Structure formats: structure tokens, C-alpha cells
């Protein structure tokens, strides 16, 4: 089976496809924006990368959402709930973690089927 890598750099690829499965790197928004805006930006990047790989959000299998502060859970969910396709909600976990910089408030990691 061929491995396809998209937007590869020296450290990581933004998306990798193997065996009809798409693995996305963690997606974030602009570091100085609020959690609602960062969530919208991260999910827009998920949409873009899934399209680049040849699939879309209706095919997401699982998602991990990391929040810098669980106090932002409801705000993040308000964006998530409007974005996730009706009847196609993936398995999802959400946790609190220190992200790459203190300005990042949310990171979204997705695995999807082609």
C-alpha cells in the first residue's frame, strides 16, 4: 500500500493517507484569537485538508480535541455542534493540555476514511 503525504515539512506532514484512512496533524487557529475563533479556524483547516486528501467531514472516524482550559468546553462545543454534519458525528474525546504555545487555546486532531 502506498503512503501519501500532504504538505510535508522536515518535522511533520499536515495529512497522511494510508490504507484508505486519512490522518491529520493537530490543527489550530491564529494564536491571538479567542477560543471560538480558533475553533472555527481549526475546523476550516480540517475541512481543507480532508478535501486535499479526497474526503470530507462526513467521513471522520474519530477526533481528539485538546483545550488549554476546560472552562472553554462549552464555547468550543458551540462551534463544533454547528460544524459537525447531522447524523455523522465521529467518536470524539476532549481533554485539557498545554499546547505548543500559551496563545493556542484549542487543537483538533482528526482521523477519517477516504
PDB file of N, CA and C in Angstrom:
ATOM      1  N   UNK A   1       0.832  -1.185   0.000  1.00  0.00           N
ATOM      2  CA  UNK A   1       0.000   0.000   0.000  1.00  0.00           C
ATOM      3  C   UNK A   1       0.874   1.244   0.000  1.00  0.00           C
ATOM      4  N   UNK A   2       0.520   2.176  -0.822  1.00  0.00           N
ATOM      5  CA  UNK A   2       1.250   3.432  -0.916  1.00  0.00           C
ATOM      6  C   UNK A   2       0.867   4.371   0.235  1.00  0.00           C
ATOM      7  N   UNK A   3       1.841   5.101   0.733  1.00  0.00           N
ATOM      8  CA  UNK A   3       1.600   6.141   1.723  1.00  0.00           C
ATOM      9  C   UNK A   3       1.685   7.479   0.994  1.00  0.00           C
ATOM     10  N   UNK A   4       0.651   8.319   1.136  1.00  0.00           N
ATOM     11  CA  UNK A   4       0.640   9.654   0.544  1.00  0.00           C
ATOM     12  C   UNK A   4       0.748  10.671   1.664  1.00  0.00           C
ATOM     13  N   UNK A   5       1.624  11.649   1.477  1.00  0.00           N
ATOM     14  CA  UNK A   5       1.813  12.707   2.467  1.00  0.00           C
ATOM     15  C   UNK A   5       1.482  14.051   1.819  1.00  0.00           C
ATOM     16  N   UNK A   6       0.782  14.890   2.561  1.00  0.00           N
ATOM     17  CA  UNK A   6       0.370  16.194   2.066  1.00  0.00           C
ATOM     18  C   UNK A   6       0.966  17.289   2.954  1.00  0.00           C
ATOM     19  N   UNK A   7       1.449  18.326   2.291  1.00  0.00           N
ATOM     20  CA  UNK A   7       2.032  19.477   2.978  1.00  0.00           C
ATOM     21  C   UNK A   7       3.079  19.028   4.002  1.00  0.00           C
ATOM     22  N   UNK A   8       4.049  18.290   3.482  1.00  0.00           N
ATOM     23  CA  UNK A   8       5.115  17.740   4.322  1.00  0.00           C
ATOM     24  C   UNK A   8       6.217  18.759   4.559  1.00  0.00           C
ATOM     25  N   UNK A   9       6.719  18.766   5.764  1.00  0.00           N
ATOM     26  CA  UNK A   9       7.875  19.568   6.119  1.00  0.00           C
ATOM     27  C   UNK A   9       8.930  18.668   6.720  1.00  0.00           C
ATOM     28  N   UNK A  10       9.955  19.253   7.268  1.00  0.00           N
ATOM     29  CA  UNK A  10      11.022  18.449   7.856  1.00  0.00           C
ATOM     30  C   UNK A  10      10.579  17.759   9.148  1.00  0.00           C
ATOM     31  N   UNK A  11       9.590  18.319   9.830  1.00  0.00           N
ATOM     32  CA  UNK A  11       9.149  17.765  11.107  1.00  0.00           C
ATOM     33  C   UNK A  11       7.893  16.906  10.989  1.00  0.00           C
ATOM     34  N   UNK A  12       6.972  17.314  10.112  1.00  0.00           N
ATOM     35  CA  UNK A  12       5.696  16.599  10.044  1.00  0.00           C
ATOM     36  C   UNK A  12       4.972  16.906   8.748  1.00  0.00           C
ATOM     37  N   UNK A  13       3.963  16.083   8.468  1.00  0.00           N
ATOM     38  CA  UNK A  13       3.038  16.314   7.359  1.00  0.00           C
ATOM     39  C   UNK A  13       1.709  16.749   7.947  1.00  0.00           C
ATOM     40  N   UNK A  14       0.989  17.579   7.213  1.00  0.00           N
ATOM     41  CA  UNK A  14      -0.325  18.015   7.691  1.00  0.00           C
ATOM     42  C   UNK A  14      -1.371  16.910   7.527  1.00  0.00           C
ATOM     43  N   UNK A  15      -1.178  16.037   6.538  1.00  0.00           N
ATOM     44  CA  UNK A  15      -2.089  14.908   6.340  1.00  0.00           C
ATOM     45  C   UNK A  15      -1.303  13.732   5.762  1.00  0.00           C
ATOM     46  N   UNK A  16      -1.675  12.539   6.187  1.00  0.00           N
ATOM     47  CA  UNK A  16      -1.079  11.310   5.665  1.00  0.00           C
ATOM     48  C   UNK A  16      -2.222  10.347   5.362  1.00  0.00           C
ATOM     49  N   UNK A  17      -2.162   9.732   4.173  1.00  0.00           N
ATOM     50  CA  UNK A  17      -3.166   8.744   3.776  1.00  0.00           C
ATOM     51  C   UNK A  17      -2.486   7.393   3.656  1.00  0.00           C
ATOM     52  N   UNK A  18      -3.091   6.401   4.301  1.00  0.00           N
ATOM     53  CA  UNK A  18      -2.613   5.027   4.194  1.00  0.00           C
ATOM     54  C   UNK A  18      -3.807   4.095   4.357  1.00  0.00           C
ATOM     55  N   UNK A  19      -3.908   3.128   3.469  1.00  0.00           N
ATOM     56  CA  UNK A  19      -4.936   2.094   3.575  1.00  0.00           C
ATOM     57  C   UNK A  19      -6.339   2.689   3.705  1.00  0.00           C
ATOM     58  N   UNK A  20      -6.636   3.689   2.857  1.00  0.00           N
ATOM     59  CA  UNK A  20      -7.947   4.350   2.815  1.00  0.00           C
ATOM     60  C   UNK A  20      -8.314   5.091   4.098  1.00  0.00           C
ATOM     61  N   UNK A  21      -7.303   5.464   4.872  1.00  0.00           N
ATOM     62  CA  UNK A  21      -7.520   6.240   6.093  1.00  0.00           C
ATOM     63  C   UNK A  21      -6.671   7.504   6.022  1.00  0.00           C
ATOM     64  N   UNK A  22      -7.247   8.620   6.449  1.00  0.00           N
ATOM     65  CA  UNK A  22      -6.565   9.915   6.451  1.00  0.00           C
ATOM     66  C   UNK A  22      -6.280  10.296   7.904  1.00  0.00           C
ATOM     67  N   UNK A  23      -5.041  10.616   8.171  1.00  0.00           N
ATOM     68  CA  UNK A  23      -4.611  11.052   9.496  1.00  0.00           C
ATOM     69  C   UNK A  23      -4.176  12.509   9.391  1.00  0.00           C
ATOM     70  N   UNK A  24      -4.799  13.394  10.144  1.00  0.00           N
ATOM     71  CA  UNK A  24      -4.416  14.797  10.129  1.00  0.00           C
ATOM     72  C   UNK A  24      -3.551  15.133  11.332  1.00  0.00           C
ATOM     73  N   UNK A  25      -2.607  16.028  11.119  1.00  0.00           N
ATOM     74  CA  UNK A  25      -1.861  16.614  12.232  1.00  0.00           C
ATOM     75  C   UNK A  25      -2.825  17.487  13.034  1.00  0.00           C
ATOM     76  N   UNK A  26      -2.440  17.847  14.228  1.00  0.00           N
ATOM     77  CA  UNK A  26      -3.269  18.729  15.032  1.00  0.00           C
ATOM     78  C   UNK A  26      -3.435  20.079  14.351  1.00  0.00           C
ATOM     79  N   UNK A  27      -4.677  20.540  14.273  1.00  0.00           N
ATOM     80  CA  UNK A  27      -4.988  21.806  13.617  1.00  0.00           C
ATOM     81  C   UNK A  27      -5.350  22.853  14.664  1.00  0.00           C
ATOM     82  N   UNK A  28      -4.812  24.040  14.481  1.00  0.00           N
ATOM     83  CA  UNK A  28      -5.029  25.147  15.406  1.00  0.00           C
ATOM     84  C   UNK A  28      -5.433  26.383  14.615  1.00  0.00           C
ATOM     85  N   UNK A  29      -5.897  27.400  15.335  1.00  0.00           N
ATOM     86  CA  UNK A  29      -6.215  28.676  14.707  1.00  0.00           C
ATOM     87  C   UNK A  29      -5.119  29.686  14.968  1.00  0.00           C
ATOM     88  N   UNK A  30      -5.434  30.944  14.738  1.00  0.00           N
ATOM     89  CA  UNK A  30      -4.483  32.029  14.986  1.00  0.00           C
ATOM     90  C   UNK A  30      -4.295  32.210  16.485  1.00  0.00           C
ATOM     91  N   UNK A  31      -3.051  32.243  16.903  1.00  0.00           N
ATOM     92  CA  UNK A  31      -2.694  32.177  18.322  1.00  0.00           C
ATOM     93  C   UNK A  31      -3.283  33.288  19.171  1.00  0.00           C
ATOM     94  N   UNK A  32      -3.564  34.430  18.642  1.00  0.00           N
ATOM     95  CA  UNK A  32      -4.039  35.535  19.484  1.00  0.00           C
ATOM     96  C   UNK A  32      -5.561  35.692  19.495  1.00  0.00           C
ATOM     97  N   UNK A  33      -6.272  34.830  18.760  1.00  0.00           N
ATOM     98  CA  UNK A  33      -7.733  34.909  18.725  1.00  0.00           C
ATOM     99  C   UNK A  33      -8.350  34.179  19.907  1.00  0.00           C
ATOM    100  N   UNK A  34      -9.648  34.408  20.133  1.00  0.00           N
ATOM    101  CA  UNK A  34     -10.351  33.731  21.225  1.00  0.00           C
ATOM    102  C   UNK A  34     -10.660  32.284  20.844  1.00  0.00           C
ATOM    103  N   UNK A  35     -11.146  31.504  21.796  1.00  0.00           N
ATOM    104  CA  UNK A  35     -11.344  30.071  21.563  1.00  0.00           C
ATOM    105  C   UNK A  35     -12.398  29.796  20.498  1.00  0.00           C
ATOM    106  N   UNK A  36     -13.438  30.603  20.415  1.00  0.00           N
ATOM    107  CA  UNK A  36     -14.456  30.405  19.382  1.00  0.00           C
ATOM    108  C   UNK A  36     -13.844  30.594  18.002  1.00  0.00           C
ATOM    109  N   UNK A  37     -13.101  31.667  17.829  1.00  0.00           N
ATOM    110  CA  UNK A  37     -12.472  31.940  16.538  1.00  0.00           C
ATOM    111  C   UNK A  37     -11.419  30.895  16.207  1.00  0.00           C
ATOM    112  N   UNK A  38     -10.606  30.520  17.178  1.00  0.00           N
ATOM    113  CA  UNK A  38      -9.592  29.488  16.935  1.00  0.00           C
ATOM    114  C   UNK A  38     -10.244  28.163  16.556  1.00  0.00           C
ATOM    115  N   UNK A  39     -11.351  27.819  17.191  1.00  0.00           N
ATOM    116  CA  UNK A  39     -12.044  26.564  16.851  1.00  0.00           C
ATOM    117  C   UNK A  39     -12.553  26.616  15.420  1.00  0.00           C
ATOM    118  N   UNK A  40     -13.168  27.731  15.029  1.00  0.00           N
ATOM    119  CA  UNK A  40     -13.654  27.879  13.649  1.00  0.00           C
ATOM    120  C   UNK A  40     -12.502  27.748  12.661  1.00  0.00           C
ATOM    121  N   UNK A  41     -11.372  28.371  12.963  1.00  0.00           N
ATOM    122  CA  UNK A  41     -10.211  28.314  12.069  1.00  0.00           C
ATOM    123  C   UNK A  41      -9.645  26.902  11.986  1.00  0.00           C
ATOM    124  N   UNK A  42      -9.537  26.226  13.115  1.00  0.00           N
ATOM    125  CA  UNK A  42      -9.016  24.858  13.123  1.00  0.00           C
ATOM    126  C   UNK A  42      -9.922  23.928  12.320  1.00  0.00           C
ATOM    127  N   UNK A  43     -11.220  24.064  12.482  1.00  0.00           N
ATOM    128  CA  UNK A  43     -12.154  23.208  11.749  1.00  0.00           C
ATOM    129  C   UNK A  43     -12.157  23.536  10.260  1.00  0.00           C
ATOM    130  N   UNK A  44     -11.941  24.781   9.900  1.00  0.00           N
ATOM    131  CA  UNK A  44     -11.806  25.142   8.490  1.00  0.00           C
ATOM    132  C   UNK A  44     -10.567  24.468   7.886  1.00  0.00           C
ATOM    133  N   UNK A  45      -9.495  24.394   8.661  1.00  0.00           N
ATOM    134  CA  UNK A  45      -8.295  23.694   8.198  1.00  0.00           C
ATOM    135  C   UNK A  45      -8.552  22.198   8.064  1.00  0.00           C
ATOM    136  N   UNK A  46      -9.318  21.624   8.980  1.00  0.00           N
ATOM    137  CA  UNK A  46      -9.699  20.216   8.854  1.00  0.00           C
ATOM    138  C   UNK A  46     -10.444  20.012   7.544  1.00  0.00           C
ATOM    139  N   UNK A  47     -11.430  20.870   7.265  1.00  0.00           N
ATOM    140  CA  UNK A  47     -12.182  20.764   6.005  1.00  0.00           C
ATOM    141  C   UNK A  47     -11.241  20.840   4.802  1.00  0.00           C
ATOM    142  N   UNK A  48     -10.330  21.795   4.815  1.00  0.00           N
ATOM    143  CA  UNK A  48      -9.413  21.996   3.694  1.00  0.00           C
ATOM    144  C   UNK A  48      -8.505  20.781   3.488  1.00  0.00           C
ATOM    145  N   UNK A  49      -7.942  20.273   4.564  1.00  0.00           N
ATOM    146  CA  UNK A  49      -7.031  19.133   4.456  1.00  0.00           C
ATOM    147  C   UNK A  49      -7.755  17.856   4.056  1.00  0.00           C
ATOM    148  N   UNK A  50      -8.952  17.659   4.576  1.00  0.00           N
ATOM    149  CA  UNK A  50      -9.718  16.482   4.155  1.00  0.00           C
ATOM    150  C   UNK A  50     -10.028  16.542   2.664  1.00  0.00           C
ATOM    151  N   UNK A  51     -10.398  17.719   2.168  1.00  0.00           N
ATOM    152  CA  UNK A  51     -10.663  17.877   0.733  1.00  0.00           C
ATOM    153  C   UNK A  51      -9.396  17.609  -0.077  1.00  0.00           C
ATOM    154  N   UNK A  52      -8.265  18.108   0.391  1.00  0.00           N
ATOM    155  CA  UNK A  52      -6.984  17.879  -0.277  1.00  0.00           C
ATOM    156  C   UNK A  52      -6.681  16.384  -0.381  1.00  0.00           C
ATOM    157  N   UNK A  53      -7.045  15.633   0.654  1.00  0.00           N
ATOM    158  CA  UNK A  53      -6.799  14.187   0.670  1.00  0.00           C
ATOM    159  C   UNK A  53      -7.858  13.402  -0.098  1.00  0.00           C
ATOM    160  N   UNK A  54      -8.970  14.061  -0.438  1.00  0.00           N
ATOM    161  CA  UNK A  54     -10.006  13.386  -1.216  1.00  0.00           C
ATOM    162  C   UNK A  54     -11.193  12.894  -0.419  1.00  0.00           C
ATOM    163  N   UNK A  55     -11.470  13.520   0.715  1.00  0.00           N
ATOM    164  CA  UNK A  55     -12.604  13.120   1.540  1.00  0.00           C
ATOM    165  C   UNK A  55     -13.235  14.357   2.173  1.00  0.00           C
ATOM    166  N   UNK A  56     -14.127  14.169   3.137  1.00  0.00           N
ATOM    167  CA  UNK A  56     -14.761  15.317   3.785  1.00  0.00           C
ATOM    168  C   UNK A  56     -15.187  14.950   5.211  1.00  0.00           C
ATOM    169  N   UNK A  57     -15.756  15.917   5.915  1.00  0.00           N
ATOM    170  CA  UNK A  57     -16.074  15.731   7.333  1.00  0.00           C
ATOM    171  C   UNK A  57     -17.166  14.701   7.598  1.00  0.00           C
ATOM    172  N   UNK A  58     -17.931  14.303   6.588  1.00  0.00           N
ATOM    173  CA  UNK A  58     -18.924  13.240   6.806  1.00  0.00           C
ATOM    174  C   UNK A  58     -18.257  11.884   6.983  1.00  0.00           C
ATOM    175  N   UNK A  59     -16.953  11.812   6.680  1.00  0.00           N
ATOM    176  CA  UNK A  59     -16.209  10.550   6.744  1.00  0.00           C
ATOM    177  C   UNK A  59     -15.253  10.494   7.936  1.00  0.00           C
ATOM    178  N   UNK A  60     -15.359  11.473   8.852  1.00  0.00           N
ATOM    179  CA  UNK A  60     -14.483  11.476  10.023  1.00  0.00           C
ATOM    180  C   UNK A  60     -14.836  10.301  10.925  1.00  0.00           C
ATOM    181  N   UNK A  61     -13.819   9.550  11.319  1.00  0.00           N
ATOM    182  CA  UNK A  61     -13.999   8.396  12.197  1.00  0.00           C
ATOM    183  C   UNK A  61     -13.839   8.785  13.663  1.00  0.00           C
ATOM    184  N   UNK A  62     -12.792   9.553  13.954  1.00  0.00           N
ATOM    185  CA  UNK A  62     -12.546   9.958  15.338  1.00  0.00           C
ATOM    186  C   UNK A  62     -11.862  11.317  15.370  1.00  0.00           C
ATOM    187  N   UNK A  63     -12.086  12.011  16.476  1.00  0.00           N
ATOM    188  CA  UNK A  63     -11.494  13.332  16.686  1.00  0.00           C
ATOM    189  C   UNK A  63     -11.051  13.436  18.136  1.00  0.00           C
ATOM    190  N   UNK A  64      -9.879  14.022  18.326  1.00  0.00           N
ATOM    191  CA  UNK A  64      -9.421  14.396  19.662  1.00  0.00           C
ATOM    192  C   UNK A  64      -9.317  15.913  19.686  1.00  0.00           C
ATOM    193  N   UNK A  65      -9.940  16.520  20.685  1.00  0.00           N
ATOM    194  CA  UNK A  65      -9.885  17.966  20.855  1.00  0.00           C
ATOM    195  C   UNK A  65      -9.134  18.248  22.143  1.00  0.00           C
ATOM    196  N   UNK A  66      -8.070  19.032  22.033  1.00  0.00           N
ATOM    197  CA  UNK A  66      -7.329  19.472  23.210  1.00  0.00           C
ATOM    198  C   UNK A  66      -7.654  20.932  23.473  1.00  0.00           C
ATOM    199  N   UNK A  67      -8.020  21.234  24.698  1.00  0.00           N
ATOM    200  CA  UNK A  67      -8.273  22.605  25.129  1.00  0.00           C
ATOM    201  C   UNK A  67      -7.211  23.010  26.138  1.00  0.00           C
ATOM    202  N   UNK A  68      -6.755  24.247  26.051  1.00  0.00           N
ATOM    203  CA  UNK A  68      -5.815  24.752  27.042  1.00  0.00           C
ATOM    204  C   UNK A  68      -6.495  24.901  28.396  1.00  0.00           C
ATOM    205  N   UNK A  69      -7.814  25.100  28.371  1.00  0.00           N
ATOM    206  CA  UNK A  69      -8.585  25.292  29.600  1.00  0.00           C
ATOM    207  C   UNK A  69      -9.974  24.691  29.402  1.00  0.00           C
ATOM    208  N   UNK A  70     -10.337  23.695  30.195  1.00  0.00           N
ATOM    209  CA  UNK A  70     -11.650  23.050  30.057  1.00  0.00           C
ATOM    210  C   UNK A  70     -12.800  24.015  30.323  1.00  0.00           C
ATOM    211  N   UNK A  71     -12.521  25.189  30.874  1.00  0.00           N
ATOM    212  CA  UNK A  71     -13.561  26.204  31.044  1.00  0.00           C
ATOM    213  C   UNK A  71     -14.093  26.659  29.678  1.00  0.00           C
ATOM    214  N   UNK A  72     -13.326  26.406  28.607  1.00  0.00           N
ATOM    215  CA  UNK A  72     -13.749  26.772  27.253  1.00  0.00           C
ATOM    216  C   UNK A  72     -14.535  25.669  26.546  1.00  0.00           C
ATOM    217  N   UNK A  73     -14.853  24.588  27.253  1.00  0.00           N
ATOM    218  CA  UNK A  73     -15.531  23.434  26.657  1.00  0.00           C
ATOM    219  C   UNK A  73     -16.848  23.820  25.976  1.00  0.00           C
ATOM    220  N   UNK A  74     -17.691  24.581  26.631  1.00  0.00           N
ATOM    221  CA  UNK A  74     -18.989  24.961  26.055  1.00  0.00           C
ATOM    222  C   UNK A  74     -18.816  25.861  24.836  1.00  0.00           C
ATOM    223  N   UNK A  75     -17.872  26.784  24.886  1.00  0.00           N
ATOM    224  CA  UNK A  75     -17.624  27.672  23.744  1.00  0.00           C
ATOM    225  C   UNK A  75     -17.129  26.870  22.542  1.00  0.00           C
ATOM    226  N   UNK A  76     -16.189  25.961  22.773  1.00  0.00           N
ATOM    227  CA  UNK A  76     -15.698  25.121  21.680  1.00  0.00           C
ATOM    228  C   UNK A  76     -16.838  24.274  21.120  1.00  0.00           C
ATOM    229  N   UNK A  77     -17.652  23.694  22.003  1.00  0.00           N
ATOM    230  CA  UNK A  77     -18.759  22.849  21.555  1.00  0.00           C
ATOM    231  C   UNK A  77     -19.798  23.624  20.753  1.00  0.00           C
ATOM    232  N   UNK A  78     -19.977  24.908  21.033  1.00  0.00           N
ATOM    233  CA  UNK A  78     -20.945  25.694  20.255  1.00  0.00           C
ATOM    234  C   UNK A  78     -20.523  25.760  18.789  1.00  0.00           C
ATOM    235  N   UNK A  79     -19.222  25.832  18.549  1.00  0.00           N
ATOM    236  CA  UNK A  79     -18.709  25.834  17.177  1.00  0.00           C
ATOM    237  C   UNK A  79     -18.754  24.420  16.606  1.00  0.00           C
ATOM    238  N   UNK A  80     -18.294  23.449  17.376  1.00  0.00           N
ATOM    239  CA  UNK A  80     -18.290  22.053  16.934  1.00  0.00           C
ATOM    240  C   UNK A  80     -19.692  21.599  16.534  1.00  0.00           C
ATOM    241  N   UNK A  81     -20.681  21.873  17.381  1.00  0.00           N
ATOM    242  CA  UNK A  81     -22.050  21.404  17.128  1.00  0.00           C
ATOM    243  C   UNK A  81     -22.626  21.977  15.833  1.00  0.00           C
ATOM    244  N   UNK A  82     -22.259  23.211  15.496  1.00  0.00           N
ATOM    245  CA  UNK A  82     -22.724  23.820  14.247  1.00  0.00           C
ATOM    246  C   UNK A  82     -21.973  23.262  13.037  1.00  0.00           C
ATOM    247  N   UNK A  83     -20.766  22.753  13.260  1.00  0.00           N
ATOM    248  CA  UNK A  83     -19.906  22.279  12.161  1.00  0.00           C
ATOM    249  C   UNK A  83     -20.107  20.814  11.827  1.00  0.00           C
ATOM    250  N   UNK A  84     -20.287  19.961  12.840  1.00  0.00           N
ATOM    251  CA  UNK A  84     -20.352  18.514  12.595  1.00  0.00           C
ATOM    252  C   UNK A  84     -21.645  18.185  11.837  1.00  0.00           C
ATOM    253  N   UNK A  85     -21.547  17.375  10.774  1.00  0.00           N
ATOM    254  CA  UNK A  85     -22.729  17.062   9.970  1.00  0.00           C
ATOM    255  C   UNK A  85     -23.754  16.212  10.740  1.00  0.00           C
ATOM    256  N   UNK A  86     -24.991  16.614  10.658  1.00  0.00           N
ATOM    257  CA  UNK A  86     -26.084  15.872  11.298  1.00  0.00           C
ATOM    258  C   UNK A  86     -26.037  14.405  10.885  1.00  0.00           C
ATOM    259  N   UNK A  87     -26.053  13.510  11.863  1.00  0.00           N
ATOM    260  CA  UNK A  87     -26.039  12.078  11.585  1.00  0.00           C
ATOM    261  C   UNK A  87     -24.663  11.507  11.290  1.00  0.00           C
ATOM    262  N   UNK A  88     -23.621  12.338  11.317  1.00  0.00           N
ATOM    263  CA  UNK A  88     -22.265  11.881  11.010  1.00  0.00           C
ATOM    264  C   UNK A  88     -21.262  12.251  12.089  1.00  0.00           C
ATOM    265  N   UNK A  89     -21.712  12.362  13.323  1.00  0.00           N
ATOM    266  CA  UNK A  89     -20.795  12.709  14.411  1.00  0.00           C
ATOM    267  C   UNK A  89     -19.788  11.578  14.618  1.00  0.00           C
ATOM    268  N   UNK A  90     -18.499  11.915  14.667  1.00  0.00           N
ATOM    269  CA  UNK A  90     -17.482  10.884  14.886  1.00  0.00           C
ATOM    270  C   UNK A  90     -17.352  10.539  16.365  1.00  0.00           C
ATOM    271  N   UNK A  91     -16.608   9.497  16.652  1.00  0.00           N
ATOM    272  CA  UNK A  91     -16.168   9.264  18.029  1.00  0.00           C
ATOM    273  C   UNK A  91     -15.293  10.455  18.395  1.00  0.00           C
ATOM    274  N   UNK A  92     -15.408  10.948  19.639  1.00  0.00           N
ATOM    275  CA  UNK A  92     -14.636  12.137  19.999  1.00  0.00           C
ATOM    276  C   UNK A  92     -14.236  12.088  21.461  1.00  0.00           C
ATOM    277  N   UNK A  93     -13.045  12.589  21.720  1.00  0.00           N
ATOM    278  CA  UNK A  93     -12.570  12.781  23.086  1.00  0.00           C
ATOM    279  C   UNK A  93     -12.093  14.223  23.203  1.00  0.00           C
ATOM    280  N   UNK A  94     -12.277  14.802  24.377  1.00  0.00           N
ATOM    281  CA  UNK A  94     -11.810  16.165  24.635  1.00  0.00           C
ATOM    282  C   UNK A  94     -11.080  16.162  25.964  1.00  0.00           C
ATOM    283  N   UNK A  95      -9.929  16.812  25.976  1.00  0.00           N
ATOM    284  CA  UNK A  95      -9.163  16.893  27.212  1.00  0.00           C
ATOM    285  C   UNK A  95      -8.467  18.231  27.321  1.00  0.00           C
ATOM    286  N   UNK A  96      -7.872  18.446  28.464  1.00  0.00           N
ATOM    287  CA  UNK A  96      -7.120  19.669  28.721  1.00  0.00           C
ATOM    288  C   UNK A  96      -5.636  19.356  28.637  1.00  0.00           C
ATOM    289  N   UNK A  97      -4.897  20.251  27.969  1.00  0.00           N
ATOM    290  CA  UNK A  97      -3.451  20.037  27.807  1.00  0.00           C
ATOM    291  C   UNK A  97      -2.761  21.369  27.568  1.00  0.00           C
ATOM    292  N   UNK A  98      -1.483  21.424  27.917  1.00  0.00           N
ATOM    293  CA  UNK A  98      -0.662  22.551  27.493  1.00  0.00           C
ATOM    294  C   UNK A  98      -0.403  22.366  26.008  1.00  0.00           C
ATOM    295  N   UNK A  99      -0.690  23.378  25.223  1.00  0.00           N
ATOM    296  CA  UNK A  99      -0.481  23.296  23.787  1.00  0.00           C
ATOM    297  C   UNK A  99       0.873  23.902  23.436  1.00  0.00           C
ATOM    298  N   UNK A 100       1.214  23.948  22.161  1.00  0.00           N
ATOM    299  CA  UNK A 100       2.562  24.349  21.727  1.00  0.00           C
ATOM    300  C   UNK A 100       2.980  25.720  22.249  1.00  0.00           C
ATOM    301  N   UNK A 101       2.043  26.648  22.317  1.00  0.00           N
ATOM    302  CA  UNK A 101       2.300  27.964  22.926  1.00  0.00           C
ATOM    303  C   UNK A 101       1.099  28.322  23.781  1.00  0.00           C
ATOM    304  N   UNK A 102       1.266  29.156  24.781  1.00  0.00           N
ATOM    305  CA  UNK A 102       0.135  29.523  25.642  1.00  0.00           C
ATOM    306  C   UNK A 102      -0.997  30.239  24.900  1.00  0.00           C
ATOM    307  N   UNK A 103      -0.696  30.808  23.737  1.00  0.00           N
ATOM    308  CA  UNK A 103      -1.725  31.514  22.968  1.00  0.00           C
ATOM    309  C   UNK A 103      -2.680  30.565  22.246  1.00  0.00           C
ATOM    310  N   UNK A 104      -2.262  29.332  22.022  1.00  0.00           N
ATOM    311  CA  UNK A 104      -3.167  28.351  21.412  1.00  0.00           C
ATOM    312  C   UNK A 104      -4.145  27.873  22.469  1.00  0.00           C
ATOM    313  N   UNK A 105      -5.430  27.950  22.151  1.00  0.00           N
ATOM    314  CA  UNK A 105      -6.476  27.586  23.105  1.00  0.00           C
ATOM    315  C   UNK A 105      -7.149  26.264  22.763  1.00  0.00           C
ATOM    316  N   UNK A 106      -7.036  25.826  21.511  1.00  0.00           N
ATOM    317  CA  UNK A 106      -7.687  24.591  21.066  1.00  0.00           C
ATOM    318  C   UNK A 106      -6.866  23.954  19.937  1.00  0.00           C
ATOM    319  N   UNK A 107      -6.818  22.637  19.930  1.00  0.00           N
ATOM    320  CA  UNK A 107      -6.174  21.877  18.864  1.00  0.00           C
ATOM    321  C   UNK A 107      -7.076  20.699  18.534  1.00  0.00           C
ATOM    322  N   UNK A 108      -7.262  20.440  17.236  1.00  0.00           N
ATOM    323  CA  UNK A 108      -8.177  19.395  16.763  1.00  0.00           C
ATOM    324  C   UNK A 108      -7.383  18.389  15.937  1.00  0.00           C
ATOM    325  N   UNK A 109      -7.486  17.117  16.300  1.00  0.00           N
ATOM    326  CA  UNK A 109      -6.789  16.032  15.621  1.00  0.00           C
ATOM    327  C   UNK A 109      -7.846  15.072  15.074  1.00  0.00           C
ATOM    328  N   UNK A 110      -7.751  14.757  13.780  1.00  0.00           N
ATOM    329  CA  UNK A 110      -8.810  14.005  13.100  1.00  0.00           C
ATOM    330  C   UNK A 110      -8.236  12.796  12.380  1.00  0.00           C
ATOM    331  N   UNK A 111      -8.990  11.702  12.396  1.00  0.00           N
ATOM    332  CA  UNK A 111      -8.759  10.540  11.556  1.00  0.00           C
ATOM    333  C   UNK A 111     -10.044  10.302  10.761  1.00  0.00           C
ATOM    334  N   UNK A 112      -9.913  10.127   9.443  1.00  0.00           N
ATOM    335  CA  UNK A 112     -11.094   9.984   8.588  1.00  0.00           C
ATOM    336  C   UNK A 112     -10.885   8.880   7.565  1.00  0.00           C
ATOM    337  N   UNK A 113     -11.980   8.376   7.052  1.00  0.00           N
ATOM    338  CA  UNK A 113     -11.945   7.410   5.952  1.00  0.00           C
ATOM    339  C   UNK A 113     -11.934   8.155   4.634  1.00  0.00           C
ATOM    340  N   UNK A 114     -11.292   7.559   3.622  1.00  0.00           N
ATOM    341  CA  UNK A 114     -11.348   8.158   2.280  1.00  0.00           C
ATOM    342  C   UNK A 114     -12.727   7.971   1.711  1.00  0.00           C
TER     343      UNK A 114
END
